[in-house]
Amino acid sequence: MTTTDWTAGRIAAAVRDGEISAREVVDAALARIERYDGDVGAFLHVEQSGARRAAATVDNLPAAQRRTLPLAGVPVAVKDNVVTRDMPTTAASRILEGFRAPFDATVVARLRQAGALIVGKTNLDEFAMGSSTEHSAFHPTRNPWDLTRVPGGSSGGSAAAVAARMVPLALGSDTGGSIRQPAAYCGVVGMKPTYGRVSRFGLIAFASSLDQIGPLARTVADARLLYRVIAGSDPCDSTALEGDAGEGLDEAVSLNGLRIGLPREYFGDGTDRRIRSVVAHALDRLESSGARLVEVSLPHTPYAISTYYLIAMAEASSNLSRYDGVRYGMRAGGRDLLDMYETTRAEGFGAEVKRRILLGTHALSAGYYDAYYLKAQKVRTLIRQDFDTAFLEVDVIATPTTPDLPFRLGERETDPLQMYLSDIFTVTSNLAGIPSLVVPVGVADGLPVGLQWMAPPLADGRLLAIAELCEKTVAIEPNWPLGGTMS
Amino acid sequence: MMPAFDVIIGLEVHVELNTASKLFCSCSTQFGADPNTETCPVCLGMPGVLPVLNRTAIALAVRAALALDCQVHTISKFDRKQYFYPDLPKAYQISQFDQPLAEHGALTMTEDGAARRIRIRRIHVEEDAGKLNHLGERLGDASGSLVDLNRAGVPLIEIVSEPDLRSADQARLYLTELKTILSYLDISDLRMEEGSMRCDANVSLRPAGYTGDVEDLPRSEIKNVNSFRNVQRGIEYEIERQSNLLRQGGRIVRETRGFDDASGRTYSQRSKEEAHDYRYFPEPDLPPLVLAETWIDQQKRALPVLPDAIRQMLRAQGIPAREAEVLVQDRAAFGYWQEATSLVADARLVTNWMLSDVARLINAAGQGFASSAVPPARLAELLKLLLAGTISGRMAKEILEKMFETGERAPDLVQSLGLSQITDQSAIAAVVREVLQGNPGVVQDYLGGKSKALAFLVGQVMKRTRGQAKPELANAVLKEILEAEYGATTP
Ligand SMILES: [Zn+2]
């Protein structure tokens, strides 16, 4: 019996029924982390004692109470830009080295409430800025499928931990693809919910109007399980949506007659031939199972990358201003106030973060605001309208997730622009605020390929249902890396 | 020769709203707590926190906007005003930039008997910053600075006037009237010394013949002056300084100036070249603020009676303008007056007693009208005794002092001091007869036509009754007996 191969759903059921103890589950997870994380580097912090304490709490509950826990005894990894009361939270930045938050993020509180065992904090690109997890101030994370390659980013630690079966579930955050791109690179399911469906309270802000926390899992059912726990309104987040987040989560969907939109702007030559072929194969299977493939157009797609980076950097420059050495985290220099600010931020932030703060500050400066930020907001509206129009014709949209297969560590470090451009297929969901989910649909040259699904706002439940059909229809038997099979 | 300049003044007034909790978190707004004890992750700007708007603060701000005749917008939004300073935890202040809560208001003040309307450009809501306590004289040479974030996140409104003020006196009048109006709304403590009301003054001079926009004139902004008096002094100094400069052919630069209380001068703090670029942009953590038209109307209907209406009402009751102004400007005094006049109909009598004897006694005791040892109902009891003729005015003054001393009520004091007037005609008649018998010479004088003799006889009656006889009654009884029993003829 290897619980590390189990789905979260199976673990929770077994723990609820007392077939297995939470303690056994957490020990197995911690042992696997111990064995493989030296190579993978998915974690920035492993919380053995806290996880075991949480397991004991679950095990000691009266059975009747334990039976109500949706994530009873399920080990979960949390991206290190989500604050936790009993563990460090660094956002993979020197400037927050040693920082401990005095409170739990809303999603973390909900995990604990649901009986989950938080085993640690996963690596990311510093402040979630990057697509490779190489921009962590502490160490890079490697792709479990090929340790010479990146796991994607910025939620690379969470995706790698799930792919390496250290945990069945992990939380990521997605500002422009930071859950979905690593999910594709690591062959797991990753979901960015509708903006506002999941509370951002306790998520260290990168770009507030784009950030959204979401689940990473090995199956769509597990992603739904985690989503169900974390979604819902929150009095601490004014942008969290009211209403029933569970709505449509159990909706039955059929492939028969399902209109799948294929935006022509997403199927160009710029995408790696091997990805195109895996995606085409998956779409064929869906079509032969009754789905209708409909070509649609999202005409403002060419402006998405510049729009996204302008808004994201502008907001980031503001959100990261609070790291000034005055109240918490790192402080350096100190000849005078200005010296303290400058030295702290010069030494505390990495190169990519500084690049974005500078660009974002510039974009908001007097005389540039209208030309950059304001214009970007206008284009954002147009991009949202593109989707509104497309969803009049189709139920759901399917696209490749990334133009490229996972690249090798160091390969793109000198070319930030190339790195930015590779977010082309994922940033539009964030700009439009719509839910989007990546599900693995094949392997090319030993590397996983994910298909991205996008749905209208608030159709998170439908999106999950469609993705689950896709998962069943395009059955791939991934040869999970680092030994073992899925069960 | 005096070159002609028009003085152009606009005022920006910050008013701290007296909500129980801060604008974006649930921390207390209590003034004077130990440093950093009224803080939480949100107002400390910890990683991961988000603001949640305090709707009560909005209700208070809307009340101010409506009282100042502003148009309250059904949709406004919050923006981030960004700059680095240790008292600003997030390195941005959540404020309102291009879509403020309210605009296009006005305030009417009276200058030398004439009404003068000053337009209000806008009112917006924002959070306050914390405070730095410098260990040393100034930040520049301080050995260190301690940050206290208790005040960080306390709700403020900023009330921006149009540049309609033309003198330092007018500026002071405006501030006085503004404070008076706000004092009726229960939205702020309005204490300049505690920083719950703060004023910045923009001063520029418009040369004769200048036809451009006054906004384009170079101006100095006098920052954070701590009293109305000093706002006036600062502006006076600034008018003097700028006109001297212009007369000497100098150029005024746009700058921020501080005010030095001791010398009465302003000094340059920051020129336009060094001015901040605040990089305003919409606050993504807060949705737009949407207010229902019906709710705004409801707030408008719920406004209390405002100073202008009170002045009219006082005038209608025959209260002279000077007295009326004293009552209006001290809201507690007006409250006192209202309660007292609801019990004693003679509004002028109440006003006279309040503003002379009561005011003198509460001042001496270090009290205000709100905390007066003699509350309005007790004053009314006293004045009723006076109006009924039970006591004389002189007695009433004596009793009032005793009321302040002992806290006892007027009717009880009348009893215990034996101070009531003799109003029983037969009792007075007996005394009158004694007096007439004891002063035959004076009686003869009176009968012989010396009407002044009567005053002496009244005085004797008062003396015998130890002042308790009601003088008018003594007078009448004397005349009556002199006619009936001594054959006096009515003059
Ligand atoms: Zn607070």
Coordinates of C-alpha atoms and ligand atoms in Angstrom, one line a residue, chain B residues 22 25-27 38-40 42-43, ligand 1:
Chain B
K22 CA -10.2 52.3 11.1
C25 CA -9.5 47.2 9.3
S26 CA -11.2 46.6 12.6
C27 CA -8.5 48.3 14.8
E38 CA -4.0 49.8 17.9
T39 CA -2.6 47.9 15.0
C40 CA -3.2 44.7 13.1
V42 CA -3.9 45.1 7.7
C43 CA -2.9 48.5 9.0
Ligands
ZN1 ZN -5.6 47.5 11.9

